[in-house]
Coordinates of C-alpha atoms and ligand atoms in Angstrom, one line a residue:
X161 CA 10.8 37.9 31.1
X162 CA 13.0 34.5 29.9
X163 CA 11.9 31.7 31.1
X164 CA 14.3 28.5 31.3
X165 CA 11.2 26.8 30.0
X166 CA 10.8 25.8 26.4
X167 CA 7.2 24.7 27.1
X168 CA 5.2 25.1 30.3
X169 CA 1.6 23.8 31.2
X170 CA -0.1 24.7 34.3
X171 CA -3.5 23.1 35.6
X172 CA -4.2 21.5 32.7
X173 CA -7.5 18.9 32.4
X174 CA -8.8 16.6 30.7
X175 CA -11.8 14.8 31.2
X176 CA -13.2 11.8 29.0
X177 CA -16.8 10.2 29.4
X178 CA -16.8 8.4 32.7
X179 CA -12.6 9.4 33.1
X180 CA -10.8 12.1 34.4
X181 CA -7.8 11.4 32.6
X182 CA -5.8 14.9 33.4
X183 CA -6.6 16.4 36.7
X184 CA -4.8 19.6 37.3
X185 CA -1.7 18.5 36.0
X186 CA 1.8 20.7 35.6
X187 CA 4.3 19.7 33.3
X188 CA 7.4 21.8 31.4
X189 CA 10.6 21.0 29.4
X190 CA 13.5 22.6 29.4
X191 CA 16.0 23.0 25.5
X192 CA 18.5 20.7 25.4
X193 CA 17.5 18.3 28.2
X194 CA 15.7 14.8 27.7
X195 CA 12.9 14.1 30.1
X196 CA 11.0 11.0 31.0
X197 CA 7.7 11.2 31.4
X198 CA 6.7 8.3 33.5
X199 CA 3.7 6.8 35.4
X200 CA 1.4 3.3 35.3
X201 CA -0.6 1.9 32.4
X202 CA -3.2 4.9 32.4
X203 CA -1.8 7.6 34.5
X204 CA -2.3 9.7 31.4
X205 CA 1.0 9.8 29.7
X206 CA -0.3 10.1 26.1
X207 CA -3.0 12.4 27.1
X208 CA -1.0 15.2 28.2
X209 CA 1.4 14.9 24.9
X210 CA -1.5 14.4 23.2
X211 CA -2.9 18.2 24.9
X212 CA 0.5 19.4 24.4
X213 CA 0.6 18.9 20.6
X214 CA -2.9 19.3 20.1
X215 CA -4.4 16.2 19.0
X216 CA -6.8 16.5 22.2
X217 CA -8.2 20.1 23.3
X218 CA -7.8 20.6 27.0
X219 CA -11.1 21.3 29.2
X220 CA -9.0 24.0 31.2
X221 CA -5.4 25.4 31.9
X222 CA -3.0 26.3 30.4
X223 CA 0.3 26.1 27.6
X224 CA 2.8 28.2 27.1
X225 CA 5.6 27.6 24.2
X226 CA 8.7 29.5 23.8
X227 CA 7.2 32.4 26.1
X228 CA 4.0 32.9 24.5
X229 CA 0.6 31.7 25.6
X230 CA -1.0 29.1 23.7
X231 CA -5.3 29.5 24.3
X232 CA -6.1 27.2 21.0
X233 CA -3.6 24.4 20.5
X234 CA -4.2 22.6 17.4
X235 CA -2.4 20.1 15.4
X236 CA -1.7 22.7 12.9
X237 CA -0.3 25.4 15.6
X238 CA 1.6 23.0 17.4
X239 CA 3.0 22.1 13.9
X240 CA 4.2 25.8 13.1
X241 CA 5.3 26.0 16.9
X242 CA 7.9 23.1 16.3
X243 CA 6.2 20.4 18.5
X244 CA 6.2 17.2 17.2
X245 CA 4.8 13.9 18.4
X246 CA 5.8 10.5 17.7
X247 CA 2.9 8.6 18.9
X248 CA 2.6 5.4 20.6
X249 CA 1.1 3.6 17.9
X250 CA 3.1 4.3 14.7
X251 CA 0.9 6.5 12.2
X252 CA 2.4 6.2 8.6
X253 CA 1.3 5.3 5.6
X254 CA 2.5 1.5 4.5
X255 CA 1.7 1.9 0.9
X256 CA 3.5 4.9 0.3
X257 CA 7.1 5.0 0.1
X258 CA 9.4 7.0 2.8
X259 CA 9.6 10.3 1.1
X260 CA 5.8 10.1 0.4
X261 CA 5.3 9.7 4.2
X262 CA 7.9 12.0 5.4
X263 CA 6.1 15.3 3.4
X264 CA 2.8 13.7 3.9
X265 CA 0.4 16.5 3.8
X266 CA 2.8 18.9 2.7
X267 CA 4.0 17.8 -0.7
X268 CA 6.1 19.8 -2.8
X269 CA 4.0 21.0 -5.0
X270 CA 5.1 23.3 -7.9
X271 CA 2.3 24.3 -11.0
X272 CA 0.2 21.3 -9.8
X273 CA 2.8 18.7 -10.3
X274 CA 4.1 17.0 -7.1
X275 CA 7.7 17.1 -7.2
X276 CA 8.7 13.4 -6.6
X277 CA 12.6 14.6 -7.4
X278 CA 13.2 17.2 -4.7
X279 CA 11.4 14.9 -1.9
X280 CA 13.1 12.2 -2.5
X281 CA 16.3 14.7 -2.3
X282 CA 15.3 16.2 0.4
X283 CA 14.4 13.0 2.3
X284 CA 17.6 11.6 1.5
X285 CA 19.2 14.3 2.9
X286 CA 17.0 14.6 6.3
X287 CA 18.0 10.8 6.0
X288 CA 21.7 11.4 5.7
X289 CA 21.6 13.6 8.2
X290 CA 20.4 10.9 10.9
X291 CA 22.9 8.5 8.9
X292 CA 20.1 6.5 7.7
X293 CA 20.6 4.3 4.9
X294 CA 17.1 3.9 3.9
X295 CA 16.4 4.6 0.0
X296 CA 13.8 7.3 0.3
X297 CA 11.7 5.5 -2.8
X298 CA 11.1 2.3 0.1
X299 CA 7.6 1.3 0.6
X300 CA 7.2 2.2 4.4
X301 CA 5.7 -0.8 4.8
X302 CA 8.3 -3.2 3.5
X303 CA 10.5 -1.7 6.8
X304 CA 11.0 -3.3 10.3
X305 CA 9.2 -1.2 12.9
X306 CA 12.7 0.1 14.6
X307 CA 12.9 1.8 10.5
X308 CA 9.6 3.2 10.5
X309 CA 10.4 4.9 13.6
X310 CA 13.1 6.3 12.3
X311 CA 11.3 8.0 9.4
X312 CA 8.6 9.6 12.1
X313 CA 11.8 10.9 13.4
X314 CA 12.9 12.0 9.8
X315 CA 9.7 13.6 9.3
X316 CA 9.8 15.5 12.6
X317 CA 12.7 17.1 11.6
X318 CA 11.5 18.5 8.2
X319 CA 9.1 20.3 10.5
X320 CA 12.1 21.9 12.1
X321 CA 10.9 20.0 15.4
X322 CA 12.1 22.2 18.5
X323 CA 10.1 19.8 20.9
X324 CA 10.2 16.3 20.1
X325 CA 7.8 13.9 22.0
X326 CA 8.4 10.0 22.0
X327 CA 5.6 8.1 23.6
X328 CA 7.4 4.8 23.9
X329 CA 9.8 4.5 20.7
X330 CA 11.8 1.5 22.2
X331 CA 9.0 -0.9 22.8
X332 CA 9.6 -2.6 19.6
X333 CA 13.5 -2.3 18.9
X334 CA 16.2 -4.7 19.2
X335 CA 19.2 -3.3 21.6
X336 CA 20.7 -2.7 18.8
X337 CA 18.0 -0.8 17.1
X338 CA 18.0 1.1 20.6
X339 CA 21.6 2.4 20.5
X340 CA 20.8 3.9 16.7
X341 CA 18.0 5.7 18.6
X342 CA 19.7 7.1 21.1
X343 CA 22.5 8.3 19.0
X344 CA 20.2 10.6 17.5
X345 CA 18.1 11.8 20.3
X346 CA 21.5 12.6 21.9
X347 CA 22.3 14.3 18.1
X348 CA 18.9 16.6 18.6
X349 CA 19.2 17.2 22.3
X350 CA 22.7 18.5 21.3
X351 CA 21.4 20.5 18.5
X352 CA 19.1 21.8 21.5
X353 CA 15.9 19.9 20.8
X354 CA 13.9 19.8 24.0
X355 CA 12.6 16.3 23.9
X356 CA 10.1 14.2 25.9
X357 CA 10.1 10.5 26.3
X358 CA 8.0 8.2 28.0
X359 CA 8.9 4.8 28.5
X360 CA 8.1 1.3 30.2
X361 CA 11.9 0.2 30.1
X362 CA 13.1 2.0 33.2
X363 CA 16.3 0.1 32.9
X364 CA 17.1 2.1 29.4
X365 CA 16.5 5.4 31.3
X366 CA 20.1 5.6 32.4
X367 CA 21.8 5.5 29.3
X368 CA 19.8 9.2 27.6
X369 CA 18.0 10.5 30.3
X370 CA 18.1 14.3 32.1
X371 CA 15.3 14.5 34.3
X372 CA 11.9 12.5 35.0
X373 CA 8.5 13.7 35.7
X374 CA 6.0 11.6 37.0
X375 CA 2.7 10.9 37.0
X376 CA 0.0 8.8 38.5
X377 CA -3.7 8.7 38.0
X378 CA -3.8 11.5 36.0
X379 CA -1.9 13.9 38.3
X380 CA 1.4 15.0 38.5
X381 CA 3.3 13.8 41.2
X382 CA 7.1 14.9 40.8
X383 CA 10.2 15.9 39.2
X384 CA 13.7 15.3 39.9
X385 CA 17.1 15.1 38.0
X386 CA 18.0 11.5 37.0
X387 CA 21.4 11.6 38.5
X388 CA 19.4 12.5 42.0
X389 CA 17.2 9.3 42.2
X390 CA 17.3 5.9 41.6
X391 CA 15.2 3.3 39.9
X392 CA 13.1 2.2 43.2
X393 CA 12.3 5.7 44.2
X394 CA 10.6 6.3 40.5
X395 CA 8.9 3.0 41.0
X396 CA 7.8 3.8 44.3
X397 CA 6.1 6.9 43.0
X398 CA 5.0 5.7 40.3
X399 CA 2.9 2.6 41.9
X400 CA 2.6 4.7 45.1
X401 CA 4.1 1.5 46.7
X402 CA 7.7 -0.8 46.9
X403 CA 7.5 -3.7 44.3
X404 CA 9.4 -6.6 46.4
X405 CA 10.2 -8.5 43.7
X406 CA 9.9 -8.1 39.9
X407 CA 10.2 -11.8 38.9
X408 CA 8.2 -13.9 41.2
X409 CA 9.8 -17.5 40.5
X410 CA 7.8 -20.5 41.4
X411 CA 9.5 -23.8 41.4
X412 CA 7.4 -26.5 40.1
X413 CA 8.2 -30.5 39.4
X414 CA 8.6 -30.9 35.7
X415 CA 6.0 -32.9 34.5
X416 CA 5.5 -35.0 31.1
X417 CA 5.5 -33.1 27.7
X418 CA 2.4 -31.7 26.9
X419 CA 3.3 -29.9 24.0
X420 CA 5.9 -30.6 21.1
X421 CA 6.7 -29.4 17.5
X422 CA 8.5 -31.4 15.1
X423 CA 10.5 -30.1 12.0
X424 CA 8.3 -27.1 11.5
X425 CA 8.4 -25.0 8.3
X426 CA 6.8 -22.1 7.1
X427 CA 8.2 -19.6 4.9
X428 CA 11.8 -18.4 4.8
X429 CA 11.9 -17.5 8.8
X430 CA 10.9 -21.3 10.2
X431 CA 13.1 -23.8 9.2
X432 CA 13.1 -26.7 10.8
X433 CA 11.9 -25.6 14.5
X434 CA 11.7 -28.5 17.1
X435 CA 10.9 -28.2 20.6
X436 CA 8.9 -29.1 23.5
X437 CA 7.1 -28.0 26.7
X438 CA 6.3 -30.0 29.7
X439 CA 3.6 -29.4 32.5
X440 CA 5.4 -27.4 35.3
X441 CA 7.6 -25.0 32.9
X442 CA 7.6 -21.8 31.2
X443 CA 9.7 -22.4 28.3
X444 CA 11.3 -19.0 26.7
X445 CA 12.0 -18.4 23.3
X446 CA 14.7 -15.8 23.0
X447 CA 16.4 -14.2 20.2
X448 CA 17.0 -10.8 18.4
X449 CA 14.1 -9.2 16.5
X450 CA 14.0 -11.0 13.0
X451 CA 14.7 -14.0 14.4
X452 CA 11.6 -16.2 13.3
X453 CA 10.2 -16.5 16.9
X454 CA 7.3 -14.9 15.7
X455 CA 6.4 -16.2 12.8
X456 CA 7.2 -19.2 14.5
X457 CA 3.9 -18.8 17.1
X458 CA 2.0 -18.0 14.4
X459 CA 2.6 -21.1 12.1
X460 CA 2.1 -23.2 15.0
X461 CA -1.0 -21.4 16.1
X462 CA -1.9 -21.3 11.8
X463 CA -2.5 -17.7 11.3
X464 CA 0.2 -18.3 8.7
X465 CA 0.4 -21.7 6.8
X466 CA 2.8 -24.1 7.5
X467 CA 4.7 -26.3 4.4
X468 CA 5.2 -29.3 6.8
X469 CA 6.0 -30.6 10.3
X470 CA 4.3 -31.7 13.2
X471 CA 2.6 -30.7 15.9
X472 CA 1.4 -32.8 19.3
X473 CA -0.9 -31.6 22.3
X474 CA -0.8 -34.4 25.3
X475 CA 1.5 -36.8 22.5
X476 CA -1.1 -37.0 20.2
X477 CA -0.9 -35.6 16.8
X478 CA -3.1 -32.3 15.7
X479 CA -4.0 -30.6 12.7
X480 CA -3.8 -27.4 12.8
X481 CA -4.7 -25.4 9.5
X482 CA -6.3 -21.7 11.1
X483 CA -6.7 -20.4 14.5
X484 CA -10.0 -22.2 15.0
X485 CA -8.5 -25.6 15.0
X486 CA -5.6 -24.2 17.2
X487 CA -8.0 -22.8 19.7
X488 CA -9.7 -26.6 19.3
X489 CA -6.9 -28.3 20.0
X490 CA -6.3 -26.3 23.4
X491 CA -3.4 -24.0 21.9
X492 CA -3.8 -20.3 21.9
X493 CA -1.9 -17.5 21.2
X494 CA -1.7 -13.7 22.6
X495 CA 0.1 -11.9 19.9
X496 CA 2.6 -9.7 19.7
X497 CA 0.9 -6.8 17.4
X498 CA -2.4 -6.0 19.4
X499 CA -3.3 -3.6 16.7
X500 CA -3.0 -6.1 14.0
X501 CA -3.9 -9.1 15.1
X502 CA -5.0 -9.0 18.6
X503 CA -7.4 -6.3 19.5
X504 CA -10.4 -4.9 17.6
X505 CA -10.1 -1.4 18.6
X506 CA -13.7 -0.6 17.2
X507 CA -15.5 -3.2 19.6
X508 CA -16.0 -2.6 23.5
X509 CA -13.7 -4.3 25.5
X510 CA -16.5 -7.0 26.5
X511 CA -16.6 -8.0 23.3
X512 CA -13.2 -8.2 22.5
X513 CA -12.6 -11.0 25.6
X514 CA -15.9 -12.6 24.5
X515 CA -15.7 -13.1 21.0
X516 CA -12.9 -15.6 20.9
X517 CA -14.5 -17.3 23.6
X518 CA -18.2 -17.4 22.0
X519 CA -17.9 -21.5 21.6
X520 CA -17.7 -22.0 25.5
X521 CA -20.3 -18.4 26.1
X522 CA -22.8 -19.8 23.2
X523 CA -23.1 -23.6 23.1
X524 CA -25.4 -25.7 21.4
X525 CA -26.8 -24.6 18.1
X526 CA -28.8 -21.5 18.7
X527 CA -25.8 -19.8 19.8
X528 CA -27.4 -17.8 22.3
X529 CA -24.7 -15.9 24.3
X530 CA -25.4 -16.8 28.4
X531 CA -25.0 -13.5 29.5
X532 CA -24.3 -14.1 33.0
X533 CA -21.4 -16.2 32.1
X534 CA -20.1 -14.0 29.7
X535 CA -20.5 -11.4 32.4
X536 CA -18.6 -13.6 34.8
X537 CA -15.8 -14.0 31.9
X538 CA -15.0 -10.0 31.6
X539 CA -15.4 -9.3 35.1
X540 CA -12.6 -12.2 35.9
X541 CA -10.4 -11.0 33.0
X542 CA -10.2 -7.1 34.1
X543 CA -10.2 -8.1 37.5
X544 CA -7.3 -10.5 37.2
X545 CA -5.5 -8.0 35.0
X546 CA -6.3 -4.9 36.6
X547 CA -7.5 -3.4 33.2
X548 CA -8.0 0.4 33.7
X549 CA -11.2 1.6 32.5
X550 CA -14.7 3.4 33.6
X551 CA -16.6 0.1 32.2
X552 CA -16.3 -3.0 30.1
X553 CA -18.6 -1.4 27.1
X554 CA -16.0 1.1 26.4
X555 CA -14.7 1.0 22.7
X556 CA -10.8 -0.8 23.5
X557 CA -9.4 2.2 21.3
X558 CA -10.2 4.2 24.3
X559 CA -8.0 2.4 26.5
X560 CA -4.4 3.3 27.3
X561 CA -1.8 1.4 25.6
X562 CA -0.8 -0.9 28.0
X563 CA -4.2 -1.4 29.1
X564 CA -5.4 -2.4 25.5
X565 CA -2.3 -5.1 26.1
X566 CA -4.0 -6.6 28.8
X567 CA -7.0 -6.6 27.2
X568 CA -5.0 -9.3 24.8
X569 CA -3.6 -11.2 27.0
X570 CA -6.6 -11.8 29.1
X571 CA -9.5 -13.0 26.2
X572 CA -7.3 -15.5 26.1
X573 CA -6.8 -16.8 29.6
X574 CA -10.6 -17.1 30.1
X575 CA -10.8 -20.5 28.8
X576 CA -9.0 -24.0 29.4
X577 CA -6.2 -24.4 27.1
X578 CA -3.5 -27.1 27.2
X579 CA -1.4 -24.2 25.6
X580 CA -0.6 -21.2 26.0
X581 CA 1.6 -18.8 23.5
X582 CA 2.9 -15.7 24.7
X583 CA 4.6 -13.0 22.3
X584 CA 6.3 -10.3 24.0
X585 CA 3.2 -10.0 26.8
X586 CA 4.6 -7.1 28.3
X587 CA 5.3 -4.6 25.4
X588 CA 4.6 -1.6 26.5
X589 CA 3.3 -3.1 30.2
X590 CA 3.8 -0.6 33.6
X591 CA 6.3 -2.0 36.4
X592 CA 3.2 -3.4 38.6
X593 CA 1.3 -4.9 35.7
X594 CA 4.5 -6.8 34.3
X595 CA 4.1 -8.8 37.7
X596 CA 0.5 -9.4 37.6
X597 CA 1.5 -11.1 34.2
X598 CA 4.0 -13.0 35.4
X599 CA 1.6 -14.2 38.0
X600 CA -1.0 -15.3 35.6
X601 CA 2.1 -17.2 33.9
X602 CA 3.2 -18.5 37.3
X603 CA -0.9 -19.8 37.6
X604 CA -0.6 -21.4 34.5
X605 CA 2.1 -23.3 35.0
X606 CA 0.6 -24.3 38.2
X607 CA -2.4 -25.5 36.3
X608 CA 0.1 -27.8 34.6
X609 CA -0.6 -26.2 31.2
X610 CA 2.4 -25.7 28.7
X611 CA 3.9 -21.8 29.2
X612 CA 5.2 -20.7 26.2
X613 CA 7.2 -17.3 26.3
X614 CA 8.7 -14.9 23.9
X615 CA 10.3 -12.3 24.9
X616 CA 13.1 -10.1 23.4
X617 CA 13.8 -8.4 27.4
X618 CA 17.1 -10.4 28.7
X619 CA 15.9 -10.0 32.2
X620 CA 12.2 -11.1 32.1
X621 CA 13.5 -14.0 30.0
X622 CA 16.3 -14.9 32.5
X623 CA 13.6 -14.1 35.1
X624 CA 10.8 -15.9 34.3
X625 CA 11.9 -19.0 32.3
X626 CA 12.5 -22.5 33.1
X627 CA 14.3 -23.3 30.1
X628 CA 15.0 -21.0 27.5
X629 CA 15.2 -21.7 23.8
X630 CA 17.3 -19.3 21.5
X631 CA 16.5 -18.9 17.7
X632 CA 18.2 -17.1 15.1
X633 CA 17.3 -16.4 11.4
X634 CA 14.6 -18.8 11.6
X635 CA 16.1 -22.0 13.5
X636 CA 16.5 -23.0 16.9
X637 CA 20.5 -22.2 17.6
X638 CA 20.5 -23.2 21.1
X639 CA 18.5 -24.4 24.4
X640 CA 19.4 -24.3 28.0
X641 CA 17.9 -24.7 31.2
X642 CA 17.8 -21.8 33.3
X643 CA 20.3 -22.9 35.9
X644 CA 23.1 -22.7 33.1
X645 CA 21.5 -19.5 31.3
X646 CA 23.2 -15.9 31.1
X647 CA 22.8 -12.9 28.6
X648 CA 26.6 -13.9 26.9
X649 CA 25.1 -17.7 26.2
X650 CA 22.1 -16.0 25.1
X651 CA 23.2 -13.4 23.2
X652 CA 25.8 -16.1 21.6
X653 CA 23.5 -18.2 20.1
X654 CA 21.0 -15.4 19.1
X655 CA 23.7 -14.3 17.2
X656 CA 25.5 -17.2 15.5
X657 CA 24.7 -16.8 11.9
X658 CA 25.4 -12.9 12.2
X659 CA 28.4 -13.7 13.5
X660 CA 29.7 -16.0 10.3
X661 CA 28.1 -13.6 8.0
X662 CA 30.2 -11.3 9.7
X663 CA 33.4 -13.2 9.3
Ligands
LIG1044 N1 -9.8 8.9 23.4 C1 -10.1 8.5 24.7 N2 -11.4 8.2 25.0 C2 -11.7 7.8 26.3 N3 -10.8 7.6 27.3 C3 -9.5 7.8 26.9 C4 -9.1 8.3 25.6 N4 -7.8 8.4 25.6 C5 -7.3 8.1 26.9 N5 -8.4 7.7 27.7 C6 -8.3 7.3 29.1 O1 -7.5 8.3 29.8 C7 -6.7 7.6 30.7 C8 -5.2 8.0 30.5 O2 -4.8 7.3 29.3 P1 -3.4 7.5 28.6 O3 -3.5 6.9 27.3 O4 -3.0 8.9 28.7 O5 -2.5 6.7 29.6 P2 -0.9 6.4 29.5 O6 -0.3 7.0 30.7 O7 -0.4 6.8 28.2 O8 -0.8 4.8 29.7 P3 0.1 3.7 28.9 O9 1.3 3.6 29.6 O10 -0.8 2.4 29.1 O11 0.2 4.0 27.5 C9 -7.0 6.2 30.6 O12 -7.9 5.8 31.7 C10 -7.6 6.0 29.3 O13 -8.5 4.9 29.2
LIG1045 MG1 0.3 5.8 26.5

């Protein structure tokens, strides 16, 4: 019998120490037809794409692909079966060059000698075909993220993907970058790739999606067609509840400047950045990826060095030469790249809020760690955040991604800062816990302490700012106060040098 299915799974679990992360959960994909999979921070998303193209054995259930029964799924099988996964976290090489990384693992080999000729042909055409213009001798890691996502897509194709699953490929792209994307998962859908996409951005859903499936606490909870539903139905299963409002304003009485930077520069993508924050405000610094905004919060919080400028907490002058003095000085910084910069995915989650906070959990000069206060700490920071997880001593690489997010954002929110640097706090954040964030911003600014806010998402930026700052190629092109902000003003000055280069 022919099914209409390209891949079914029935009942299938999934059970990690102190989680049930997959608890009899159905799922199937049709050819052709782009499905969302969608559900909260930790519904179990990645674990069931994970089960589908092996990388995690199932504890029961069962997988069938292109009518045949699947008992042993294993990277390898899933492989030969024409499943490919494009994981959440990117997975290539950044030392090896694009062709390297597309046949990684399956070189050309011919009499022992690698054949560095045909790859590179080969990946230039696979390249050409997704009308790529990426040279295929590039060190992956000289690329922008959006790129390198592209060549996971390059490389799913030279395994003749049939099933291609995307866990969250947009969470780093421009809108720009997001367009080239979709132009080619509409290419493979056409070419009658079944393909599977989970996403946070339920406003890009429109624009490629067939069908969602969702999930929630590790259980399956519906399907529909797209053109069927709308937005606040998904969100209502999703949650399990009605999300009143998704940008929870607070109006607050400016107050003095607490925080200013003067003529900052550092490096080719700061020049010259000059602004400030007063008590009462969330200030947000928008612009298109590759505009300096980041780079800019990390000169100012001196995980990069700066060449000159100034910087003033409460109008008095600080030096800032490396995070320590930053966190000193009352300025801190949750970063944009948690697996970089902001998480250590080998330490429990305890540790990971502690240790930036060992000065206030260890004082005096024994540096003995008060327990019950650090206690008190971690408890306040999952509890405030809602972090998913069986307990606080579990390794952070076990968490889901958005939960390992939060886990960012919060080490830094359990101490008293006059400062507080956000970059792009909800990448990769579920519909609930986006507000819970905006909350703690909201608190903050209550506090009086200085909100500082990048974001490349027009709406939480038009949501959630007071005034919003614009930068392009590494200077400050405009500012505004909210009142007299829209997307066009934004969007203008994000784009002004472009624009003349474009001329
Ligand atoms: N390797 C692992 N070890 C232990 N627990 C895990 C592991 N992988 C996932 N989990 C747990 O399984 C549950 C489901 O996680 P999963 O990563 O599938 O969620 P998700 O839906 O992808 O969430 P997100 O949107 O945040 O990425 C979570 O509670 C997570 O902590
Ligand atoms: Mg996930």
């Amino acid at each position: 019998m022919k099914t209409e299915y390209i891949v079914e799974m029935t009942h299938i679990t999934k059970t990690f120490p102190g989680v049930r992360a997959l608890d009899d959960v159905s799922f199937n994909l049709k050819s052709g037809e782009v499905l969302a999979l969608l559900g909260e921070n930790g519904a179990g998303k990645s674990t069931l794409m994970k089960v589908l193209s092996g990388v995690y054995t199932r504890d029961g259930g069962e997988i069938t692909a292109f009518g045949n029964k699947v008992e042993k799924m294993t990277p390898k099988r899933a492989k030969e079966l024409g499943i490919a996964i494009i994981h959440q976290e990117l997975n290539l090489c950044s030392h090896l060059s694009v062709a390297e990384n597309i046949f990684l693992g399956q070189e050309i080999v011919k009499g022992g000698v690698v054949q560095r000729k045909q790859m590179n042909d080969e990946a230039r055409a696979i390249l050409k075909r997704l009308s790529l213009e990426i040279e295929p001798e590039t060190l992956v890691g000289s690329l922008s993220v959006s790129k390198q996502q592209m060549i996971e897509i390059a490389k799913a194709l030279l395994h003749k993907a049939r099933v291609l699953i995307m866990d969250e490929p947009t969470s780093a792209l421009t809108a720009k970058e997001i367009n080239e994307l979709f132009r080619i998962i509409r290419q493979l859908r056409d070419e009658g790739c079944g393909i599977v996409y989970i996403s946070h951005r339920l406003e890009e859903l429109q624009h490629i999606v067939d069908r969602v499936t969702i999930m929630r606490d590790g259980q399956y909870i519906t399907s529909m067609d797209f053109k069927d539903t709308t937005l606040d139905t998904i969100i209502s299963y999703m949650v399990g509840r009605d999300i009143k409002e998704k940008f929870p304003r607070i109006q607050m009485p400016v107050g003095e400047t607490i925080f200013e930077v003067r003529n900052l520069n550092a490096g080719r993508m700061v020049r010259d950045v000059s602004f400030k924050a007063r008590a009462g405000e969330i200030v947000g610094i928008a612009g298109l990826m590759g505009a300096g905004r980041t780079e800019t919060t990390r000169a100012i919080f001196g995980a990069d060095p700066k060449e000159s400028g100034e910087i003033l907490v409460d109008g008095k002058t600080v030096k800032i030469h490396g995070p320590h003095d930053a966190i000193r000085a009352g300025v801190v910084l949750a970063p944009e790249d948690r697996k970089k910069d902001g998480l250590c995915t080998k330490l429990s989650v305890r540790d990971n809020i502690a240790l930036p906070n060992l000065d206030l959990l260890a004082p005096g000069a024994l540096g003995v760690v008060r327990s019950l206060k650090e206690a008190q700490m971690v408890e306040a920071a999952t509890k405030d955040f809602q972090i998913k997880m069986p307990n606080a001593e579990v390794d952070a690489a076990s968490l889901s991604g958005g939960n390992q997010q939060k886990v960012v954002v919060s080490k830094w929110l359990a101490r008293n800062s006059r400062v507080v640097i956000f970059d792009e706090p909800t990448r990769g954040i579920d519909v609930a816990a986006k507000v819970e964030i905006y909350n703690i911003m909201n608190r903050l600014k209550k506090e009086g302490i200085a909100v500082i806010f990048v974001s490349s998402e027009m709406p939480e930026i038009l949501g959630m700012s007071d005034r919003i700052i614009v930068m392009c190629d590494g200077r400050i092109t405009g500012e505004m106060d909210i009142r007299e902000a829209t997307q066009e003003k934004i969007m203008h000055y994000a784009t002004q040098f472009e624009n003349k280069l474009a001329q």
